[in-house]
């Protein structure tokens, strides 16, 4: 009977003492004369499966010579081994080679650095770490869809190719079909975009929010989940040039409602992780980020703190007066630094924290101006260990105020007239937020480098595979 | 009690004769002196909701003056109207304006052409047609995730930015941070890509298959679901420059297994559509594509036909001998035309049809060469009314044969050495397919233009919003 390790694990009683057939890749081979052990993984679980071969096994010579990476078919009896770390193994009657491996196979049964494995990105899911990471990535992506679909949010594919360099949220990549060796020019020497594919300059979107708002003002509650691009030349643990983002947008929802959805979402995803990815959580807790399980479990019961930016600065200043030292001076009217976030989530509140009502001058044009005229109805969600996980706001729903703000901030009104019009044709209170999917994965797994939660990361000068 | 129309519909008995509060957008207003009718939609259902206002309604003057597009809050009593087309309405005690609309609101209560509505893409979800289309888009996207996740397929985000112009599957968009006004050049006049973001030329991916294969050879079964780009200068009903694609890839699976998964997937999605989008199916059947419901219901019971390309040509030639005329001559060794597909699915078999074993010369380099040395283990799934829905193949798993084929077809070996290596490090029989998400939506809704199933379509010279 052909089975996967996932089936063996979940229906052990059905298969024990039965003849089973598995296909899998060899991780390790220890030949011990009278018998030998193959550690194999068939991709369906994080756990490996142990195969025992004997002198009586058909193709025992082949079995002895199997190298790491080889793909094999095994027929044998499933045997319980309650005294062992793994609780079952297969005693092979036959081993067959499906695809050989060669001596230069890069993933040998020893410890490899993550830097080395990044260079082998096409093979690294064959290691425990990346098997766990990308399984979490898949299942948490699904959990995100579940959360929003269960609440009747409409999933929108906002465009990736855009003619708006809309938010000014970072440098963008240009997209063109012009011949770069010989760019078509106008008589005055400027680029002749009429010869380009779209007849105008185009770039990769940095957000789907604006289009998302138009759908929210039709469907009430919507979310996006797609790739986003930044051409920033920064090499940090948290920056990549291509990453995935989730951007929900909700009509008839103010900043408080926005926070309620964020909090419910984070708790849903953490709960999903603990329940459906228990093996992976145990693995990360043991080998990657000690304390992860406790950290995640605590979040489920926490009531997330809600505090204004002004209050935060006061808290930080008070901390300084009590002897806490910060490299960056906390200032009313200015952004807060990573060390400040850390103090708030890990020391002062020991909880996820919503920081609301930010100084308008450091925030985006579309955020709703508060009655104080100096702050906007923005919110950042900070989480212990990882800092900012989500950022959102109530949107400016007043046509004149928004137009004025766009002018002040040199946002081109003409190409965004449709966005302004949303305030003219039945506008309403609405809010939304963005969550970087990789930020979330870093938070949930404890793997700290964004390059290690993206299947094939793209960063400055790096576009392999 | 604040409610949505979806809640009123699904829990009517709970709310009938109760005071309820809804927020929604006005579609139409018919003032009839003693009373008046507002048709509103709150985005949660395809159906609109009827509000009746009376002289006693607070703000009745406002109610009378409400224009299409306005956003309002209504408090009133939910009343059953079993004798009417809509089975309930709200008798308003209060109507409040949340956001006014203006006289130039483009979506007036009359028939608009789809061409006109494309120019109003940011407002068109407020029409019945696009409310239905984009609700189907959202829910079918989710159903696709459900189908694969329930089968333990791992969802992979393959990269959008790529340095491989890998498949040669069409013209690509270049991606760059070079200044197009003044492209950095080498002394010999060629583009100096060392100054570009990735240090080499980059483009938007036309497929995630190759990276998907690497994950399938780790996780066994995987799927991608993401945006894909083609810079083809074609203005047809089925071409867009940016569209979404699903690409499953399965280890230990041959062409037959590949077809089994395609057939199960299509049936799952059709079943999901009929069950969970019944209102939308009724709407499309009535106003867009008469017969849709019957067409979809038939698919559920059909055993998809499986026939070789050679057999198909023989069938077409025989049809000709019996008096069927084709504009394009059917030829062994050549591709088949849309009219041939139509004859097969709509006339000859009257069923979805898998066409297998295509002439190698018209197919991609990675498809497994059959023992006859002239055909490859490729398959196209043709469906009645829509033609090709999926295309796939068993992959060439022999290193030497694949390398030879790449050389013959001028595929750059060096940048795809990692892909070749998958055949050296534990390769196995594996297969996969691609399905254009918009093709699927066109099939499921009967809406025939790809521009009408994409939220913000991108086509040559068209990149609005």
PDB file of C-alpha atoms in Angstrom, chain A residues 137-274:
ATOM      1  CA  UNK A 137       4.709  29.781   5.325  1.00  0.00           C
ATOM      2  CA  UNK A 138       2.222  27.705   3.339  1.00  0.00           C
ATOM      3  CA  UNK A 139      -0.129  26.929   6.188  1.00  0.00           C
ATOM      4  CA  UNK A 140      -0.101  30.423   7.699  1.00  0.00           C
ATOM      5  CA  UNK A 141      -0.861  31.886   4.262  1.00  0.00           C
ATOM      6  CA  UNK A 142      -3.876  29.613   4.194  1.00  0.00           C
ATOM      7  CA  UNK A 143      -4.848  30.573   7.742  1.00  0.00           C
ATOM      8  CA  UNK A 144      -4.839  34.236   6.679  1.00  0.00           C
ATOM      9  CA  UNK A 145      -7.262  33.460   3.876  1.00  0.00           C
ATOM     10  CA  UNK A 146      -9.400  31.444   6.305  1.00  0.00           C
ATOM     11  CA  UNK A 147      -9.546  34.281   8.809  1.00  0.00           C
ATOM     12  CA  UNK A 148     -10.703  36.874   6.304  1.00  0.00           C
ATOM     13  CA  UNK A 149     -12.939  34.621   4.215  1.00  0.00           C
ATOM     14  CA  UNK A 150     -14.743  33.398   7.333  1.00  0.00           C
ATOM     15  CA  UNK A 151     -15.534  37.044   8.036  1.00  0.00           C
ATOM     16  CA  UNK A 152     -16.838  37.548   4.485  1.00  0.00           C
ATOM     17  CA  UNK A 153     -13.936  39.772   3.425  1.00  0.00           C
ATOM     18  CA  UNK A 154     -13.489  39.835  -0.353  1.00  0.00           C
ATOM     19  CA  UNK A 155     -10.000  38.900  -1.579  1.00  0.00           C
ATOM     20  CA  UNK A 156      -8.813  41.447  -4.174  1.00  0.00           C
ATOM     21  CA  UNK A 157      -5.851  41.102  -6.530  1.00  0.00           C
ATOM     22  CA  UNK A 158      -4.746  44.716  -6.725  1.00  0.00           C
ATOM     23  CA  UNK A 159      -2.446  45.506  -9.664  1.00  0.00           C
ATOM     24  CA  UNK A 160       1.315  44.971  -9.467  1.00  0.00           C
ATOM     25  CA  UNK A 161       2.068  47.121 -12.501  1.00  0.00           C
ATOM     26  CA  UNK A 162       1.195  50.729 -11.809  1.00  0.00           C
ATOM     27  CA  UNK A 163       1.541  54.177 -13.285  1.00  0.00           C
ATOM     28  CA  UNK A 164       1.113  55.803  -9.855  1.00  0.00           C
ATOM     29  CA  UNK A 165       4.202  56.090  -7.780  1.00  0.00           C
ATOM     30  CA  UNK A 166       1.436  56.509  -5.312  1.00  0.00           C
ATOM     31  CA  UNK A 167       2.416  56.459  -1.743  1.00  0.00           C
ATOM     32  CA  UNK A 168       5.969  57.633  -2.002  1.00  0.00           C
ATOM     33  CA  UNK A 169       6.524  54.685   0.359  1.00  0.00           C
ATOM     34  CA  UNK A 170       9.970  53.922  -0.984  1.00  0.00           C
ATOM     35  CA  UNK A 171      11.953  53.671  -4.169  1.00  0.00           C
ATOM     36  CA  UNK A 172      10.336  51.717  -6.966  1.00  0.00           C
ATOM     37  CA  UNK A 173      11.446  49.466  -9.788  1.00  0.00           C
ATOM     38  CA  UNK A 174      10.780  50.725 -13.300  1.00  0.00           C
ATOM     39  CA  UNK A 175       9.071  48.312 -15.671  1.00  0.00           C
ATOM     40  CA  UNK A 176       9.607  48.751 -19.382  1.00  0.00           C
ATOM     41  CA  UNK A 177       9.755  47.071 -22.752  1.00  0.00           C
ATOM     42  CA  UNK A 178      12.020  49.788 -24.159  1.00  0.00           C
ATOM     43  CA  UNK A 179      15.396  48.567 -25.389  1.00  0.00           C
ATOM     44  CA  UNK A 180      17.765  49.628 -22.603  1.00  0.00           C
ATOM     45  CA  UNK A 181      20.651  49.613 -25.075  1.00  0.00           C
ATOM     46  CA  UNK A 182      18.929  52.257 -27.098  1.00  0.00           C
ATOM     47  CA  UNK A 183      16.115  53.941 -25.189  1.00  0.00           C
ATOM     48  CA  UNK A 184      13.594  55.705 -27.449  1.00  0.00           C
ATOM     49  CA  UNK A 185      13.907  59.471 -26.941  1.00  0.00           C
ATOM     50  CA  UNK A 186      11.866  62.569 -27.663  1.00  0.00           C
ATOM     51  CA  UNK A 187      13.458  65.450 -29.613  1.00  0.00           C
ATOM     52  CA  UNK A 188      14.218  67.153 -26.265  1.00  0.00           C
ATOM     53  CA  UNK A 189      16.191  64.107 -25.096  1.00  0.00           C
ATOM     54  CA  UNK A 190      13.664  62.790 -22.589  1.00  0.00           C
ATOM     55  CA  UNK A 191      12.418  59.194 -22.704  1.00  0.00           C
ATOM     56  CA  UNK A 192       9.756  58.663 -25.352  1.00  0.00           C
ATOM     57  CA  UNK A 193       7.279  56.694 -23.268  1.00  0.00           C
ATOM     58  CA  UNK A 194       4.805  56.610 -26.128  1.00  0.00           C
ATOM     59  CA  UNK A 195       7.024  53.807 -27.466  1.00  0.00           C
ATOM     60  CA  UNK A 196       6.834  51.906 -24.168  1.00  0.00           C
ATOM     61  CA  UNK A 197       4.374  49.088 -23.514  1.00  0.00           C
ATOM     62  CA  UNK A 198       1.897  51.138 -21.540  1.00  0.00           C
ATOM     63  CA  UNK A 199       2.512  54.431 -23.333  1.00  0.00           C
ATOM     64  CA  UNK A 200       3.709  55.954 -20.066  1.00  0.00           C
ATOM     65  CA  UNK A 201       6.224  55.217 -17.355  1.00  0.00           C
ATOM     66  CA  UNK A 202       5.309  52.226 -15.212  1.00  0.00           C
ATOM     67  CA  UNK A 203       6.638  50.711 -12.022  1.00  0.00           C
ATOM     68  CA  UNK A 204       6.068  47.888  -9.559  1.00  0.00           C
ATOM     69  CA  UNK A 205       3.491  48.720  -6.905  1.00  0.00           C
ATOM     70  CA  UNK A 206       4.612  49.348  -3.343  1.00  0.00           C
ATOM     71  CA  UNK A 207       1.072  48.918  -1.998  1.00  0.00           C
ATOM     72  CA  UNK A 208      -2.390  47.846  -3.099  1.00  0.00           C
ATOM     73  CA  UNK A 209      -4.093  49.999  -0.497  1.00  0.00           C
ATOM     74  CA  UNK A 210      -5.502  52.700  -2.731  1.00  0.00           C
ATOM     75  CA  UNK A 211      -7.167  50.225  -5.093  1.00  0.00           C
ATOM     76  CA  UNK A 212      -8.161  48.225  -2.023  1.00  0.00           C
ATOM     77  CA  UNK A 213     -10.042  51.249  -0.693  1.00  0.00           C
ATOM     78  CA  UNK A 214     -12.105  51.418  -3.880  1.00  0.00           C
ATOM     79  CA  UNK A 215     -13.133  47.811  -3.385  1.00  0.00           C
ATOM     80  CA  UNK A 216     -13.889  48.370   0.314  1.00  0.00           C
ATOM     81  CA  UNK A 217     -16.251  51.176  -0.701  1.00  0.00           C
ATOM     82  CA  UNK A 218     -18.110  48.588  -2.809  1.00  0.00           C
ATOM     83  CA  UNK A 219     -17.746  45.325  -0.889  1.00  0.00           C
ATOM     84  CA  UNK A 220     -17.445  46.745   2.661  1.00  0.00           C
ATOM     85  CA  UNK A 221     -14.618  44.483   3.818  1.00  0.00           C
ATOM     86  CA  UNK A 222     -11.786  43.385   1.570  1.00  0.00           C
ATOM     87  CA  UNK A 223      -8.203  42.166   1.817  1.00  0.00           C
ATOM     88  CA  UNK A 224      -5.268  41.870  -0.506  1.00  0.00           C
ATOM     89  CA  UNK A 225      -2.507  39.271  -0.285  1.00  0.00           C
ATOM     90  CA  UNK A 226       0.139  39.607  -2.931  1.00  0.00           C
ATOM     91  CA  UNK A 227       3.730  40.473  -3.728  1.00  0.00           C
ATOM     92  CA  UNK A 228       5.053  43.976  -3.165  1.00  0.00           C
ATOM     93  CA  UNK A 229       8.298  45.542  -4.292  1.00  0.00           C
ATOM     94  CA  UNK A 230      10.817  48.018  -2.888  1.00  0.00           C
ATOM     95  CA  UNK A 231      13.972  49.102  -4.677  1.00  0.00           C
ATOM     96  CA  UNK A 232      15.635  50.257  -1.466  1.00  0.00           C
ATOM     97  CA  UNK A 233      19.318  49.591  -1.387  1.00  0.00           C
ATOM     98  CA  UNK A 234      19.311  48.303   2.180  1.00  0.00           C
ATOM     99  CA  UNK A 235      20.871  45.121   3.419  1.00  0.00           C
ATOM    100  CA  UNK A 236      19.222  44.462   6.766  1.00  0.00           C
ATOM    101  CA  UNK A 237      17.654  41.455   8.432  1.00  0.00           C
ATOM    102  CA  UNK A 238      14.147  42.727   7.645  1.00  0.00           C
ATOM    103  CA  UNK A 239      14.399  44.200   4.126  1.00  0.00           C
ATOM    104  CA  UNK A 240      13.836  42.377   0.871  1.00  0.00           C
ATOM    105  CA  UNK A 241      13.155  43.769  -2.594  1.00  0.00           C
ATOM    106  CA  UNK A 242      10.229  41.414  -3.156  1.00  0.00           C
ATOM    107  CA  UNK A 243       7.951  40.366  -0.319  1.00  0.00           C
ATOM    108  CA  UNK A 244       4.296  39.544   0.281  1.00  0.00           C
ATOM    109  CA  UNK A 245       1.874  41.799   2.044  1.00  0.00           C
ATOM    110  CA  UNK A 246      -1.661  41.521   3.414  1.00  0.00           C
ATOM    111  CA  UNK A 247      -3.726  44.707   3.282  1.00  0.00           C
ATOM    112  CA  UNK A 248      -7.269  44.570   4.683  1.00  0.00           C
ATOM    113  CA  UNK A 249      -9.568  47.561   4.233  1.00  0.00           C
ATOM    114  CA  UNK A 250     -12.902  48.007   5.989  1.00  0.00           C
ATOM    115  CA  UNK A 251     -15.757  50.403   5.348  1.00  0.00           C
ATOM    116  CA  UNK A 252     -17.756  51.705   8.341  1.00  0.00           C
ATOM    117  CA  UNK A 253     -14.757  50.986  10.561  1.00  0.00           C
ATOM    118  CA  UNK A 254     -12.806  53.477  12.636  1.00  0.00           C
ATOM    119  CA  UNK A 255      -9.386  53.197  14.223  1.00  0.00           C
ATOM    120  CA  UNK A 256     -10.739  51.196  17.169  1.00  0.00           C
ATOM    121  CA  UNK A 257     -12.461  48.725  14.869  1.00  0.00           C
ATOM    122  CA  UNK A 258      -9.252  48.508  12.858  1.00  0.00           C
ATOM    123  CA  UNK A 259      -7.317  47.514  15.987  1.00  0.00           C
ATOM    124  CA  UNK A 260      -9.988  44.985  16.913  1.00  0.00           C
ATOM    125  CA  UNK A 261      -9.515  43.226  13.566  1.00  0.00           C
ATOM    126  CA  UNK A 262      -5.705  43.299  13.877  1.00  0.00           C
ATOM    127  CA  UNK A 263      -5.831  41.815  17.361  1.00  0.00           C
ATOM    128  CA  UNK A 264      -8.322  39.122  16.346  1.00  0.00           C
ATOM    129  CA  UNK A 265      -6.217  38.274  13.291  1.00  0.00           C
ATOM    130  CA  UNK A 266      -2.945  37.929  15.188  1.00  0.00           C
ATOM    131  CA  UNK A 267      -4.606  35.742  17.814  1.00  0.00           C
ATOM    132  CA  UNK A 268      -6.251  33.591  15.129  1.00  0.00           C
ATOM    133  CA  UNK A 269      -2.928  33.034  13.386  1.00  0.00           C
ATOM    134  CA  UNK A 270      -1.034  32.283  16.604  1.00  0.00           C
ATOM    135  CA  UNK A 271      -3.746  29.838  17.641  1.00  0.00           C
ATOM    136  CA  UNK A 272      -3.642  28.209  14.197  1.00  0.00           C
ATOM    137  CA  UNK A 273       0.138  27.897  14.479  1.00  0.00           C
ATOM    138  CA  UNK A 274       0.046  26.288  17.925  1.00  0.00           C
TER     139      UNK A 274
END
